[in-house]
Structure formats: structure tokens, C-alpha cells
């Protein structure tokens, strides 16, 4: 249809369709196994499904309160207190959002004004930078070392200017699987305090953490918590990425401003699902068993691909395994990811998609949130690839 108005002046001129959507489509077109977009292949618990049914039948089908169903806010407050000893008041400091994506977007909108700089670690989850730019902010990148072994705090420090308003962190980290240590969080706390920065902490993989490592939440350090918007999601925790139920925890004054934007963005979040999650959350085993479940999948996948010649990067948490193919091919990661999907039958995500500038570290990200037999079939196909 020809447009009847003048051309739209794009707010996001550099942005196209996300790499996750593109690789999932390619996987579908070529009937490849989709280890690209991060979502579980398996279903959520039947008990959780029954709870949704129960609350729909009970008539919990109208708007939820703007800040979220109180039972869910109370449940989140209790679980966070049990893990961190920090108390978030359900009435004034917890907001239920449409997934972590909305929580992150609204948190960024709450603090970023035109011209403000925001420190972002690269490789970065894809929603941070557009959210900063939509609010007139300027992303300032700190590139993680390619082995993902440490955070160089001197470099982070050197990026702070008088325009720096906030810093975004993500632990466990997508796409690398890196888990931040207590020392990292303490250094962050020091830096944020010294420069009076807001912190946006993306902790959506908080319960998926391996090798006896421990998730250190921004909420566990009181001074850090007092300057942080903590964004979480039930998508990963209960295998329900399609439900888009997340949350933001932040001090009262932050939450007041956060809700002003949230209420005009979505107003409130799907009601019966909030009731169902609130009830399911009462049993801690429903989320505390997740690390062992995914660690076994990581190990099955890694064992099955170990003879291919990839260099396996450390995957300390999340449901991603990064592999370097530097000993196998010179190809650009985007070219290789497409070739592996079309000819090899396995879709992955090229790591360069998580950087603002053109890079090619020759690394692919595989998602192992799949049934064991899917992981083994994918590994078998990868073992047959001619390099
Ligand atoms: N942050 C990270 C690091 C993610 O990987 C994802 C989703 N995969 C999100 C945020 C968004 O979470 P949600 O699906 O709850 O919006
Ligand atoms: N977070 C998922 C990933 O990293 C994708 C989510 C999305 O498609 N937006 O693969």
C-alpha cells in the first residue's frame, strides 16, 4: 500500500530485525536444529499450567493492579530476602513488568536523559543499546576480554566522564555465560558510589549457575542495592519465555518514577499468570533445582562436541555455550552461522551480533536449553561438518 504521509524519520536507523528472529527463521526454513535463539525446548511444569487454568476459571481475568498482583510482589520480596537479606517492600519497591525487556526499557527510560552516557559491557544483550538511544542517551562500551575471564575495572573506570549517568550489568551473562564475582560487585559498588551512578542489573539467569559458583546479586550489597534497578524474569526460571512476566526491584523513590513510565507503557501485566506464578513460587525447589538441570545439559553438549576442534569458552551460568572455531575456519561468524544452519543443520548465534562495531572473534553461541536427545543430534551433525 503506498504511504499517505511523509517518510518516517527513524528513531532507530541502525536497527533491523534482531539476530534471534533472523536465525530462528533461517533454522525453520532449512529445518535445522535451533540452538540459536535462547528459549527452552521443553514445556513448563504441568502444575504451573494447572494453576493458570485455576486462576482463569476463578475469574482472575481483568486488569491486575498497575504495580502487579500483590501475592506475586510478596513472593518476590520473600525470595529475594532469603537470598540476599535485603528487604524490598512489595508496596513501594517491586513492580511486575512485561518480561525483563520491559523492566530494562523502563529502568533505562527512568534515568537516562538526552546526552547522558551509559556504560555497557560488550558483548551485550541486544535490547540495552536501542533503549539507551531511544531516550537520547549515548552508550559507552567496555569490551570484555575475549576469554571472559575477568572484568578490567581500570578500563571501566577510565570510561566514566561527568556525563556518565548509569552502568548496566548482566550476571550470569548473555551471551558469554560469565558470572560476576563478589569482588566485581564490590568494585562496581565503589565505582558507582564514587561517581554517583545508577546501576541497572539484569539478573534474568540468576538461578542458572554452574560448578558450585554462587550468584552475587546487586541486591546483596546494601549500598549497591540503594542505587540499583534490579531486573528479573520468570521466563528462564520457570521455562515460560512466552509468558513475558518479569519484575523490577528498586528503592522507593526510583520505583515511583519507574511506575510513571510503566503505567503508560503497559499499565499492567497479564493477571492469571501472575497469580499462578505467585503460588508456584512458594516452593523454592521449583527454582533452586534449575542449576543442576542445566549443568547436566551443558556437560552433555560439551562432551558430544569436544572432538570437533572448537575451543570451548567457560560457561559458568545462563543456558549458553560459546565456542571459538579459530582453529577450524577463517570465516566470519555471521557467514559461518548461516552456513552451519543451511548446510550443517544446526543454528547458532554469531557473537559479533552482540557488539556495536564490526568484530569477528570467530565465536558462536549455542543454546543448550534443549532436550538431551536434541543436543546429541545437534552434536552429531556438527561432528559431520566439513571445515
Ligand atoms: N536480559 C537477558 C540477558 C536475556 O537473555 C533476556 C531474554 N532472553 C532478557 C533480558 C529478556 O527477558 P524477557 O524475555 O523476560 O523479556
Ligand atoms: N534472550 C534470548 C536470547 O538471547 C532471545 C530473546 C529474543 O528473541 N528477544 O537468545
mmCIF file of C-alpha atoms and ligand atoms in Angstrom:
data_model
loop_
_atom_site.group_PDB
_atom_site.id
_atom_site.type_symbol
_atom_site.label_atom_id
_atom_site.label_comp_id
_atom_site.label_asym_id
_atom_site.label_seq_id
_atom_site.Cartn_x
_atom_site.Cartn_y
_atom_site.Cartn_z
ATOM 1 C CA UNK A 1 0.000 0.000 0.000
ATOM 2 C CA UNK A 2 1.529 3.402 -0.884
ATOM 3 C CA UNK A 3 2.053 5.574 2.183
ATOM 4 C CA UNK A 4 -0.118 8.657 2.511
ATOM 5 C CA UNK A 5 2.267 10.660 4.676
ATOM 6 C CA UNK A 6 5.824 11.910 4.527
ATOM 7 C CA UNK A 7 8.571 9.377 5.335
ATOM 8 C CA UNK A 8 9.043 8.352 8.956
ATOM 9 C CA UNK A 9 12.231 9.697 10.472
ATOM 10 C CA UNK A 10 13.507 6.536 12.126
ATOM 11 C CA UNK A 11 14.325 6.684 15.833
ATOM 12 C CA UNK A 12 16.491 3.602 15.380
ATOM 13 C CA UNK A 13 18.054 3.991 11.927
ATOM 14 C CA UNK A 14 20.749 1.367 12.507
ATOM 15 C CA UNK A 15 18.428 -1.316 13.868
ATOM 16 C CA UNK A 16 16.967 -4.135 11.795
ATOM 17 C CA UNK A 17 15.219 -7.365 12.789
ATOM 18 C CA UNK A 18 17.018 -8.980 15.735
ATOM 19 C CA UNK A 19 19.549 -11.717 15.134
ATOM 20 C CA UNK A 20 17.401 -14.067 17.266
ATOM 21 C CA UNK A 21 14.413 -13.672 14.961
ATOM 22 C CA UNK A 22 16.582 -13.979 11.844
ATOM 23 C CA UNK A 23 18.390 -17.132 12.947
ATOM 24 C CA UNK A 24 15.178 -18.770 14.188
ATOM 25 C CA UNK A 25 13.575 -18.089 10.796
ATOM 26 C CA UNK A 26 16.598 -19.494 8.968
ATOM 27 C CA UNK A 27 16.509 -22.579 11.188
ATOM 28 C CA UNK A 28 12.843 -23.058 10.342
ATOM 29 C CA UNK A 29 13.369 -22.520 6.610
ATOM 30 C CA UNK A 30 16.201 -25.058 6.473
ATOM 31 C CA UNK A 31 14.723 -27.453 9.050
ATOM 32 C CA UNK A 32 17.842 -27.034 11.165
ATOM 33 C CA UNK A 33 18.033 -27.733 14.896
ATOM 34 C CA UNK A 34 17.597 -24.356 16.568
ATOM 35 C CA UNK A 35 20.367 -23.822 19.126
ATOM 36 C CA UNK A 36 20.269 -20.117 18.246
ATOM 37 C CA UNK A 37 17.514 -18.137 19.980
ATOM 38 C CA UNK A 38 17.599 -18.710 23.722
ATOM 39 C CA UNK A 39 14.414 -20.456 24.790
ATOM 40 C CA UNK A 40 13.712 -23.869 26.333
ATOM 41 C CA UNK A 41 12.558 -26.652 24.058
ATOM 42 C CA UNK A 42 10.707 -28.353 26.898
ATOM 43 C CA UNK A 43 7.457 -27.338 28.490
ATOM 44 C CA UNK A 44 6.909 -25.769 31.888
ATOM 45 C CA UNK A 45 5.656 -27.795 34.841
ATOM 46 C CA UNK A 46 2.113 -29.226 34.426
ATOM 47 C CA UNK A 47 1.428 -27.958 37.971
ATOM 48 C CA UNK A 48 2.130 -24.436 36.832
ATOM 49 C CA UNK A 49 -0.161 -24.907 33.824
ATOM 50 C CA UNK A 50 -2.921 -26.130 36.143
ATOM 51 C CA UNK A 51 -2.501 -23.052 38.303
ATOM 52 C CA UNK A 52 -3.020 -20.767 35.298
ATOM 53 C CA UNK A 53 -6.147 -22.735 34.441
ATOM 54 C CA UNK A 54 -7.329 -22.474 38.045
ATOM 55 C CA UNK A 55 -6.976 -18.703 38.151
ATOM 56 C CA UNK A 56 -8.578 -18.193 34.751
ATOM 57 C CA UNK A 57 -11.564 -20.272 35.918
ATOM 58 C CA UNK A 58 -11.683 -18.293 39.162
ATOM 59 C CA UNK A 59 -12.236 -15.170 37.107
ATOM 60 C CA UNK A 60 -8.858 -13.517 37.568
ATOM 61 C CA UNK A 61 -9.211 -12.135 34.074
ATOM 62 C CA UNK A 62 -9.418 -8.370 34.440
ATOM 63 C CA UNK A 63 -6.664 -5.796 34.817
ATOM 64 C CA UNK A 64 -4.139 -6.549 37.512
ATOM 65 C CA UNK A 65 -3.066 -3.671 39.786
ATOM 66 C CA UNK A 66 -0.688 -1.382 37.891
ATOM 67 C CA UNK A 67 2.308 -2.445 40.008
ATOM 68 C CA UNK A 68 1.417 -6.149 39.858
ATOM 69 C CA UNK A 69 -0.591 -8.736 41.801
ATOM 70 C CA UNK A 70 0.291 -8.279 45.489
ATOM 71 C CA UNK A 71 0.744 -12.025 46.149
ATOM 72 C CA UNK A 72 3.438 -12.110 43.478
ATOM 73 C CA UNK A 73 5.176 -8.990 44.748
ATOM 74 C CA UNK A 74 5.182 -10.511 48.253
ATOM 75 C CA UNK A 75 6.568 -13.795 46.934
ATOM 76 C CA UNK A 76 9.385 -11.985 45.131
ATOM 77 C CA UNK A 77 10.160 -9.939 48.222
ATOM 78 C CA UNK A 78 10.441 -13.126 50.297
ATOM 79 C CA UNK A 79 12.643 -14.989 47.836
ATOM 80 C CA UNK A 80 14.981 -12.012 47.426
ATOM 81 C CA UNK A 81 15.190 -11.556 51.194
ATOM 82 C CA UNK A 82 16.030 -15.243 51.658
ATOM 83 C CA UNK A 83 18.873 -14.960 49.148
ATOM 84 C CA UNK A 84 20.279 -11.525 49.911
ATOM 85 C CA UNK A 85 18.961 -10.339 53.311
ATOM 86 C CA UNK A 86 17.785 -7.173 51.569
ATOM 87 C CA UNK A 87 14.174 -6.250 52.065
ATOM 88 C CA UNK A 88 12.228 -4.828 49.132
ATOM 89 C CA UNK A 89 8.850 -3.523 50.171
ATOM 90 C CA UNK A 90 6.147 -5.125 47.981
ATOM 91 C CA UNK A 91 4.003 -1.980 48.106
ATOM 92 C CA UNK A 92 6.606 0.562 47.064
ATOM 93 C CA UNK A 93 9.702 -1.173 45.720
ATOM 94 C CA UNK A 94 8.579 -4.047 43.487
ATOM 95 C CA UNK A 95 6.873 -3.723 40.111
ATOM 96 C CA UNK A 96 5.743 -6.601 37.894
ATOM 97 C CA UNK A 97 6.645 -5.960 34.258
ATOM 98 C CA UNK A 98 6.017 -7.451 30.864
ATOM 99 C CA UNK A 99 9.188 -9.531 30.957
ATOM 100 C CA UNK A 100 12.641 -8.266 31.842
ATOM 101 C CA UNK A 101 12.652 -6.490 28.484
ATOM 102 C CA UNK A 102 10.076 -4.009 29.715
ATOM 103 C CA UNK A 103 11.772 -3.717 33.124
ATOM 104 C CA UNK A 104 15.066 -2.857 31.421
ATOM 105 C CA UNK A 105 13.478 -0.431 28.990
ATOM 106 C CA UNK A 106 11.564 1.402 31.692
ATOM 107 C CA UNK A 107 14.557 1.482 34.070
ATOM 108 C CA UNK A 108 16.709 2.957 31.318
ATOM 109 C CA UNK A 109 13.980 5.486 30.416
ATOM 110 C CA UNK A 110 13.634 6.432 34.075
ATOM 111 C CA UNK A 111 17.248 7.516 34.457
ATOM 112 C CA UNK A 112 18.556 8.429 31.001
ATOM 113 C CA UNK A 113 18.056 11.941 29.628
ATOM 114 C CA UNK A 114 19.351 13.263 26.292
ATOM 115 C CA UNK A 115 23.150 13.445 26.256
ATOM 116 C CA UNK A 116 23.658 11.104 29.230
ATOM 117 C CA UNK A 117 26.277 8.397 28.837
ATOM 118 C CA UNK A 118 25.600 4.824 29.909
ATOM 119 C CA UNK A 119 28.338 2.235 30.321
ATOM 120 C CA UNK A 120 27.542 -1.074 28.641
ATOM 121 C CA UNK A 121 29.706 -4.200 28.650
ATOM 122 C CA UNK A 122 30.197 -5.799 25.272
ATOM 123 C CA UNK A 123 29.221 -8.346 24.086
ATOM 124 C CA UNK A 124 25.833 -7.044 25.245
ATOM 125 C CA UNK A 125 22.290 -8.361 25.201
ATOM 126 C CA UNK A 126 20.593 -6.690 22.267
ATOM 127 C CA UNK A 127 17.918 -4.590 23.975
ATOM 128 C CA UNK A 128 20.161 -2.300 26.056
ATOM 129 C CA UNK A 129 21.607 -0.050 23.367
ATOM 130 C CA UNK A 130 18.349 0.721 21.498
ATOM 131 C CA UNK A 131 16.709 1.538 24.836
ATOM 132 C CA UNK A 132 19.513 3.977 25.681
ATOM 133 C CA UNK A 133 19.379 5.561 22.233
ATOM 134 C CA UNK A 134 15.578 5.888 22.224
ATOM 135 C CA UNK A 135 15.998 8.063 25.307
ATOM 136 C CA UNK A 136 18.680 10.227 23.718
ATOM 137 C CA UNK A 137 21.466 8.598 25.714
ATOM 138 C CA UNK A 138 24.897 7.587 24.472
ATOM 139 C CA UNK A 139 26.165 4.041 25.055
ATOM 140 C CA UNK A 140 29.819 3.855 26.074
ATOM 141 C CA UNK A 141 31.264 0.387 25.597
ATOM 142 C CA UNK A 142 33.649 -1.638 27.715
ATOM 143 C CA UNK A 143 34.705 -4.741 25.826
ATOM 144 C CA UNK A 144 35.083 -7.874 27.946
ATOM 145 C CA UNK A 145 38.333 -9.719 27.428
ATOM 146 C CA UNK A 146 37.828 -12.387 24.761
ATOM 147 C CA UNK A 147 38.415 -15.216 27.244
ATOM 148 C CA UNK A 148 35.683 -13.812 29.508
ATOM 149 C CA UNK A 149 37.982 -14.359 32.452
ATOM 150 C CA UNK A 150 37.837 -11.056 34.266
ATOM 151 C CA UNK A 151 36.422 -7.556 34.267
ATOM 152 C CA UNK A 152 39.130 -4.917 33.937
ATOM 153 C CA UNK A 153 37.906 -2.295 36.405
ATOM 154 C CA UNK A 154 40.626 0.157 35.425
ATOM 155 C CA UNK A 155 39.184 0.235 31.920
ATOM 156 C CA UNK A 156 35.666 0.661 33.300
ATOM 157 C CA UNK A 157 36.911 3.494 35.483
ATOM 158 C CA UNK A 158 38.584 5.184 32.535
ATOM 159 C CA UNK A 159 35.264 5.316 30.653
ATOM 160 C CA UNK A 160 33.477 7.345 33.323
ATOM 161 C CA UNK A 161 33.045 11.041 32.462
ATOM 162 C CA UNK A 162 30.965 13.783 34.026
ATOM 163 C CA UNK A 163 28.198 12.788 31.623
ATOM 164 C CA UNK A 164 28.034 9.176 32.825
ATOM 165 C CA UNK A 165 24.638 8.530 34.327
ATOM 166 C CA UNK A 166 24.366 4.778 34.639
ATOM 167 C CA UNK A 167 26.043 1.425 34.167
ATOM 168 C CA UNK A 168 24.318 -1.751 33.001
ATOM 169 C CA UNK A 169 25.478 -5.146 34.199
ATOM 170 C CA UNK A 170 24.263 -8.664 33.474
ATOM 171 C CA UNK A 171 25.163 -11.673 35.580
ATOM 172 C CA UNK A 172 25.052 -14.558 34.679
ATOM 173 C CA UNK A 173 25.840 -13.004 31.342
ATOM 174 C CA UNK A 174 24.204 -13.443 27.976
ATOM 175 C CA UNK A 175 25.870 -14.269 25.581
ATOM 176 C CA UNK A 176 29.100 -15.370 27.316
ATOM 177 C CA UNK A 177 27.877 -17.324 30.352
ATOM 178 C CA UNK A 178 30.242 -15.286 32.545
ATOM 179 C CA UNK A 179 29.301 -14.953 36.215
ATOM 180 C CA UNK A 180 30.386 -11.860 38.102
ATOM 181 C CA UNK A 181 32.248 -12.432 41.359
ATOM 182 C CA UNK A 182 31.671 -10.777 44.687
ATOM 183 C CA UNK A 183 34.811 -8.755 44.069
ATOM 184 C CA UNK A 184 33.344 -7.489 40.754
ATOM 185 C CA UNK A 185 30.179 -6.372 42.503
ATOM 186 C CA UNK A 186 32.208 -4.643 45.219
ATOM 187 C CA UNK A 187 34.265 -2.794 42.628
ATOM 188 C CA UNK A 188 31.069 -1.816 40.861
ATOM 189 C CA UNK A 189 29.666 -0.556 44.143
ATOM 190 C CA UNK A 190 32.797 1.516 44.733
ATOM 191 C CA UNK A 191 32.758 2.972 41.218
ATOM 192 C CA UNK A 192 29.021 3.715 41.254
ATOM 193 C CA UNK A 193 29.245 5.393 44.631
ATOM 194 C CA UNK A 194 32.303 7.446 43.729
ATOM 195 C CA UNK A 195 30.656 8.741 40.545
ATOM 196 C CA UNK A 196 27.076 8.787 41.750
ATOM 197 C CA UNK A 197 25.865 6.391 39.060
ATOM 198 C CA UNK A 198 22.628 4.483 38.710
ATOM 199 C CA UNK A 199 23.062 0.754 38.207
ATOM 200 C CA UNK A 200 20.784 -1.414 36.090
ATOM 201 C CA UNK A 201 21.374 -5.040 36.934
ATOM 202 C CA UNK A 202 19.977 -7.680 34.564
ATOM 203 C CA UNK A 203 19.771 -10.896 36.593
ATOM 204 C CA UNK A 204 17.382 -12.973 34.459
ATOM 205 C CA UNK A 205 19.652 -16.061 34.675
ATOM 206 C CA UNK A 206 20.095 -15.804 38.463
ATOM 207 C CA UNK A 207 19.106 -19.451 39.055
ATOM 208 C CA UNK A 208 21.172 -20.951 36.235
ATOM 209 C CA UNK A 209 24.690 -21.129 37.570
ATOM 210 C CA UNK A 210 27.241 -23.944 37.458
ATOM 211 C CA UNK A 211 30.260 -25.580 39.059
ATOM 212 C CA UNK A 212 29.255 -24.561 42.592
ATOM 213 C CA UNK A 213 29.570 -20.875 41.736
ATOM 214 C CA UNK A 214 27.229 -18.527 43.525
ATOM 215 C CA UNK A 215 25.069 -15.786 42.052
ATOM 216 C CA UNK A 216 26.017 -12.467 43.634
ATOM 217 C CA UNK A 217 23.033 -10.197 43.227
ATOM 218 C CA UNK A 218 23.293 -6.426 43.224
ATOM 219 C CA UNK A 219 20.690 -6.695 45.973
ATOM 220 C CA UNK A 220 23.149 -8.467 48.265
ATOM 221 C CA UNK A 221 25.303 -5.360 48.806
ATOM 222 C CA UNK A 222 23.135 -2.759 50.569
ATOM 223 C CA UNK A 223 24.908 0.345 49.260
ATOM 224 C CA UNK A 224 24.769 -1.051 45.721
ATOM 225 C CA UNK A 225 21.111 -2.028 46.100
ATOM 226 C CA UNK A 226 20.361 1.566 47.060
ATOM 227 C CA UNK A 227 21.367 2.771 43.583
ATOM 228 C CA UNK A 228 20.163 -0.223 41.523
ATOM 229 C CA UNK A 229 17.211 -1.147 39.365
ATOM 230 C CA UNK A 230 17.299 -4.952 39.551
ATOM 231 C CA UNK A 231 15.560 -6.570 36.553
ATOM 232 C CA UNK A 232 14.438 -10.209 36.665
ATOM 233 C CA UNK A 233 12.196 -12.568 34.725
ATOM 234 C CA UNK A 234 10.232 -15.758 35.265
ATOM 235 C CA UNK A 235 10.744 -16.657 31.597
ATOM 236 C CA UNK A 236 14.009 -18.504 32.240
ATOM 237 C CA UNK A 237 13.251 -19.612 35.781
ATOM 238 C CA UNK A 238 10.035 -21.497 35.014
ATOM 239 C CA UNK A 239 10.585 -22.316 31.285
ATOM 240 C CA UNK A 240 7.916 -19.812 30.236
ATOM 241 C CA UNK A 241 9.653 -17.282 27.998
ATOM 242 C CA UNK A 242 6.371 -16.730 26.128
ATOM 243 C CA UNK A 243 4.529 -15.508 29.213
ATOM 244 C CA UNK A 244 6.619 -12.338 29.470
ATOM 245 C CA UNK A 245 6.311 -11.887 33.221
ATOM 246 C CA UNK A 246 9.254 -10.103 34.820
ATOM 247 C CA UNK A 247 9.912 -7.575 37.548
ATOM 248 C CA UNK A 248 11.931 -4.601 38.660
ATOM 249 C CA UNK A 249 13.164 -4.083 42.219
ATOM 250 C CA UNK A 250 14.332 -0.611 43.156
ATOM 251 C CA UNK A 251 14.323 1.813 46.096
ATOM 252 C CA UNK A 252 11.042 3.597 46.688
ATOM 253 C CA UNK A 253 11.929 6.932 45.027
ATOM 254 C CA UNK A 254 13.254 5.088 41.948
ATOM 255 C CA UNK A 255 10.152 2.906 41.816
ATOM 256 C CA UNK A 256 7.831 5.918 41.958
ATOM 257 C CA UNK A 257 9.392 7.318 38.772
ATOM 258 C CA UNK A 258 9.681 3.862 37.188
ATOM 259 C CA UNK A 259 5.942 3.274 37.623
ATOM 260 C CA UNK A 260 5.051 6.588 35.990
ATOM 261 C CA UNK A 261 6.517 5.225 32.754
ATOM 262 C CA UNK A 262 5.385 1.618 33.267
ATOM 263 C CA UNK A 263 1.762 2.685 33.729
ATOM 264 C CA UNK A 264 1.641 4.375 30.342
ATOM 265 C CA UNK A 265 3.588 1.698 28.571
ATOM 266 C CA UNK A 266 1.629 -1.419 29.516
ATOM 267 C CA UNK A 267 -0.397 -0.262 32.542
ATOM 268 C CA UNK A 268 -0.398 -3.779 33.990
ATOM 269 C CA UNK A 269 0.677 -7.342 33.251
ATOM 270 C CA UNK A 270 -1.388 -10.460 32.458
ATOM 271 C CA UNK A 271 -3.388 -11.254 35.598
ATOM 272 C CA UNK A 272 -3.989 -15.037 35.925
ATOM 273 C CA UNK A 273 -0.358 -15.788 35.112
ATOM 274 C CA UNK A 274 0.797 -13.552 37.949
ATOM 275 C CA UNK A 275 -1.448 -15.420 40.412
ATOM 276 C CA UNK A 276 -0.199 -18.751 39.101
ATOM 277 C CA UNK A 277 3.458 -17.776 39.392
ATOM 278 C CA UNK A 278 2.884 -16.397 42.893
ATOM 279 C CA UNK A 279 1.558 -19.762 44.046
ATOM 280 C CA UNK A 280 4.241 -21.791 42.248
ATOM 281 C CA UNK A 281 6.973 -19.593 43.704
ATOM 282 C CA UNK A 282 6.081 -20.743 47.228
ATOM 283 C CA UNK A 283 8.104 -23.926 46.667
ATOM 284 C CA UNK A 284 11.794 -22.891 46.431
ATOM 285 C CA UNK A 285 12.745 -26.208 44.871
ATOM 286 C CA UNK A 286 10.928 -25.070 41.724
ATOM 287 C CA UNK A 287 13.779 -22.678 41.022
ATOM 288 C CA UNK A 288 16.650 -23.928 43.166
ATOM 289 C CA UNK A 289 16.851 -27.151 41.149
ATOM 290 C CA UNK A 290 17.458 -25.292 37.893
ATOM 291 C CA UNK A 291 21.252 -25.062 38.039
ATOM 292 C CA UNK A 292 21.757 -28.835 38.286
ATOM 293 C CA UNK A 293 19.249 -29.376 35.473
ATOM 294 C CA UNK A 294 21.089 -27.046 33.087
ATOM 295 C CA UNK A 295 24.599 -28.015 34.209
ATOM 296 C CA UNK A 296 23.869 -31.557 33.087
ATOM 297 C CA UNK A 297 22.754 -30.249 29.671
ATOM 298 C CA UNK A 298 25.870 -28.119 29.313
ATOM 299 C CA UNK A 299 28.009 -31.150 30.120
ATOM 300 C CA UNK A 300 26.159 -33.452 27.692
ATOM 301 C CA UNK A 301 26.526 -30.941 24.861
ATOM 302 C CA UNK A 302 30.166 -30.136 25.578
ATOM 303 C CA UNK A 303 31.158 -33.793 25.834
ATOM 304 C CA UNK A 304 29.470 -34.506 22.498
ATOM 305 C CA UNK A 305 31.258 -31.647 20.663
ATOM 306 C CA UNK A 306 34.648 -31.993 22.337
ATOM 307 C CA UNK A 307 36.444 -33.666 19.398
ATOM 308 C CA UNK A 308 35.366 -31.184 16.721
ATOM 309 C CA UNK A 309 38.265 -28.806 17.297
ATOM 310 C CA UNK A 310 36.299 -25.960 18.876
ATOM 311 C CA UNK A 311 37.836 -24.160 21.833
ATOM 312 C CA UNK A 312 35.102 -24.235 24.476
ATOM 313 C CA UNK A 313 34.793 -20.974 26.361
ATOM 314 C CA UNK A 314 33.893 -21.159 30.056
ATOM 315 C CA UNK A 315 30.124 -21.322 30.550
ATOM 316 C CA UNK A 316 29.609 -20.543 34.222
ATOM 317 C CA UNK A 317 25.898 -19.790 34.028
ATOM 318 C CA UNK A 318 22.943 -18.953 31.678
ATOM 319 C CA UNK A 319 21.994 -21.533 29.043
ATOM 320 C CA UNK A 320 24.652 -20.650 26.513
ATOM 321 C CA UNK A 321 27.883 -22.292 25.452
ATOM 322 C CA UNK A 322 30.283 -20.192 23.399
ATOM 323 C CA UNK A 323 32.819 -21.905 21.169
ATOM 324 C CA UNK A 324 35.754 -20.463 19.288
ATOM 325 C CA UNK A 325 36.335 -22.010 15.852
ATOM 326 C CA UNK A 326 39.609 -20.163 15.280
ATOM 327 C CA UNK A 327 41.448 -23.462 14.703
ATOM 328 C CA UNK A 328 38.917 -24.602 12.104
ATOM 329 C CA UNK A 329 37.941 -21.726 9.852
ATOM 330 C CA UNK A 330 38.698 -18.159 8.845
ATOM 331 C CA UNK A 331 35.055 -17.459 8.002
ATOM 332 C CA UNK A 332 33.227 -14.504 9.503
ATOM 333 C CA UNK A 333 30.996 -15.699 12.329
ATOM 334 C CA UNK A 334 27.826 -14.491 10.595
ATOM 335 C CA UNK A 335 28.749 -16.310 7.395
ATOM 336 C CA UNK A 336 29.624 -19.454 9.321
ATOM 337 C CA UNK A 337 26.460 -19.372 11.434
ATOM 338 C CA UNK A 338 24.387 -19.163 8.248
ATOM 339 C CA UNK A 339 26.367 -21.935 6.549
ATOM 340 C CA UNK A 340 26.074 -24.214 9.575
ATOM 341 C CA UNK A 341 22.317 -23.636 9.591
ATOM 342 C CA UNK A 342 21.813 -24.203 5.870
ATOM 343 C CA UNK A 343 24.350 -26.983 5.234
ATOM 344 C CA UNK A 344 25.132 -28.364 8.675
ATOM 345 C CA UNK A 345 21.580 -28.457 10.043
ATOM 346 C CA UNK A 346 22.348 -26.596 13.301
ATOM 347 C CA UNK A 347 21.557 -22.944 14.007
ATOM 348 C CA UNK A 348 23.636 -20.816 16.389
ATOM 349 C CA UNK A 349 24.142 -17.108 17.042
ATOM 350 C CA UNK A 350 27.295 -15.365 15.769
ATOM 351 C CA UNK A 351 28.891 -13.492 18.654
ATOM 352 C CA UNK A 352 29.523 -10.398 16.525
ATOM 353 C CA UNK A 353 25.776 -9.699 16.770
ATOM 354 C CA UNK A 354 26.311 -8.627 20.377
ATOM 355 C CA UNK A 355 28.773 -5.827 19.518
ATOM 356 C CA UNK A 356 28.087 -2.275 18.334
ATOM 357 C CA UNK A 357 31.046 -2.183 15.974
ATOM 358 C CA UNK A 358 32.076 -4.765 13.410
ATOM 359 C CA UNK A 359 34.034 -7.592 15.114
ATOM 360 C CA UNK A 360 34.936 -11.146 14.358
ATOM 361 C CA UNK A 361 36.319 -13.039 17.321
ATOM 362 C CA UNK A 362 35.314 -16.239 15.484
ATOM 363 C CA UNK A 363 32.947 -17.338 18.221
ATOM 364 C CA UNK A 364 29.468 -18.889 18.013
ATOM 365 C CA UNK A 365 26.885 -19.100 20.798
ATOM 366 C CA UNK A 366 24.905 -22.326 21.190
ATOM 367 C CA UNK A 367 21.819 -22.533 23.431
ATOM 368 C CA UNK A 368 21.664 -25.806 25.372
ATOM 369 C CA UNK A 369 18.155 -25.312 26.814
ATOM 370 C CA UNK A 370 17.048 -28.296 24.749
ATOM 371 C CA UNK A 371 16.130 -31.935 25.324
ATOM 372 C CA UNK A 372 19.176 -34.162 25.728
ATOM 373 C CA UNK A 373 18.435 -36.063 22.510
ATOM 374 C CA UNK A 374 18.191 -32.768 20.587
ATOM 375 C CA UNK A 375 21.597 -31.757 21.946
ATOM 376 C CA UNK A 376 23.070 -35.113 20.952
ATOM 377 C CA UNK A 377 21.551 -34.932 17.448
ATOM 378 C CA UNK A 378 22.888 -31.392 17.012
ATOM 379 C CA UNK A 379 26.343 -32.508 18.166
ATOM 380 C CA UNK A 380 26.262 -35.417 15.735
ATOM 381 C CA UNK A 381 25.521 -33.018 12.867
ATOM 382 C CA UNK A 382 28.254 -30.625 13.992
ATOM 383 C CA UNK A 383 30.721 -33.524 14.074
ATOM 384 C CA UNK A 384 29.972 -34.136 10.375
ATOM 385 C CA UNK A 385 30.647 -30.564 9.214
ATOM 386 C CA UNK A 386 33.445 -30.201 6.692
ATOM 387 C CA UNK A 387 35.604 -27.214 7.625
HETATM 388 N N1 LIG B 1 18.102 -9.993 29.539
HETATM 389 C C1 LIG B 1 18.770 -11.044 29.057
HETATM 390 C C2 LIG B 1 20.225 -11.142 29.331
HETATM 391 C C3 LIG B 1 18.105 -12.012 28.314
HETATM 392 O O1 LIG B 1 18.776 -13.047 27.829
HETATM 393 C C4 LIG B 1 16.723 -11.867 28.088
HETATM 394 C C5 LIG B 1 15.907 -12.839 27.281
HETATM 395 N N2 LIG B 1 16.439 -13.839 26.756
HETATM 396 C C6 LIG B 1 16.071 -10.761 28.601
HETATM 397 C C7 LIG B 1 16.779 -9.849 29.327
HETATM 398 C C8 LIG B 1 14.607 -10.541 28.376
HETATM 399 O O2 LIG B 1 13.833 -11.261 29.231
HETATM 400 P P1 LIG B 1 12.242 -11.411 28.996
HETATM 401 O O3 LIG B 1 12.067 -12.492 27.998
HETATM 402 O O4 LIG B 1 11.697 -11.729 30.339
HETATM 403 O O5 LIG B 1 11.749 -10.104 28.480
HETATM 404 N N1 LIG B 2 17.205 -13.736 25.121
HETATM 405 C C1 LIG B 2 17.095 -14.619 24.030
HETATM 406 C C2 LIG B 2 18.468 -14.928 23.505
HETATM 407 O O1 LIG B 2 19.435 -14.378 23.931
HETATM 408 C C3 LIG B 2 16.257 -14.111 22.915
HETATM 409 C C4 LIG B 2 15.127 -13.217 23.230
HETATM 410 C C5 LIG B 2 14.592 -12.599 21.991
HETATM 411 O O2 LIG B 2 14.446 -13.263 20.969
HETATM 412 N N2 LIG B 2 14.326 -11.363 22.048
HETATM 413 O O3 LIG B 2 18.577 -15.745 22.645
#
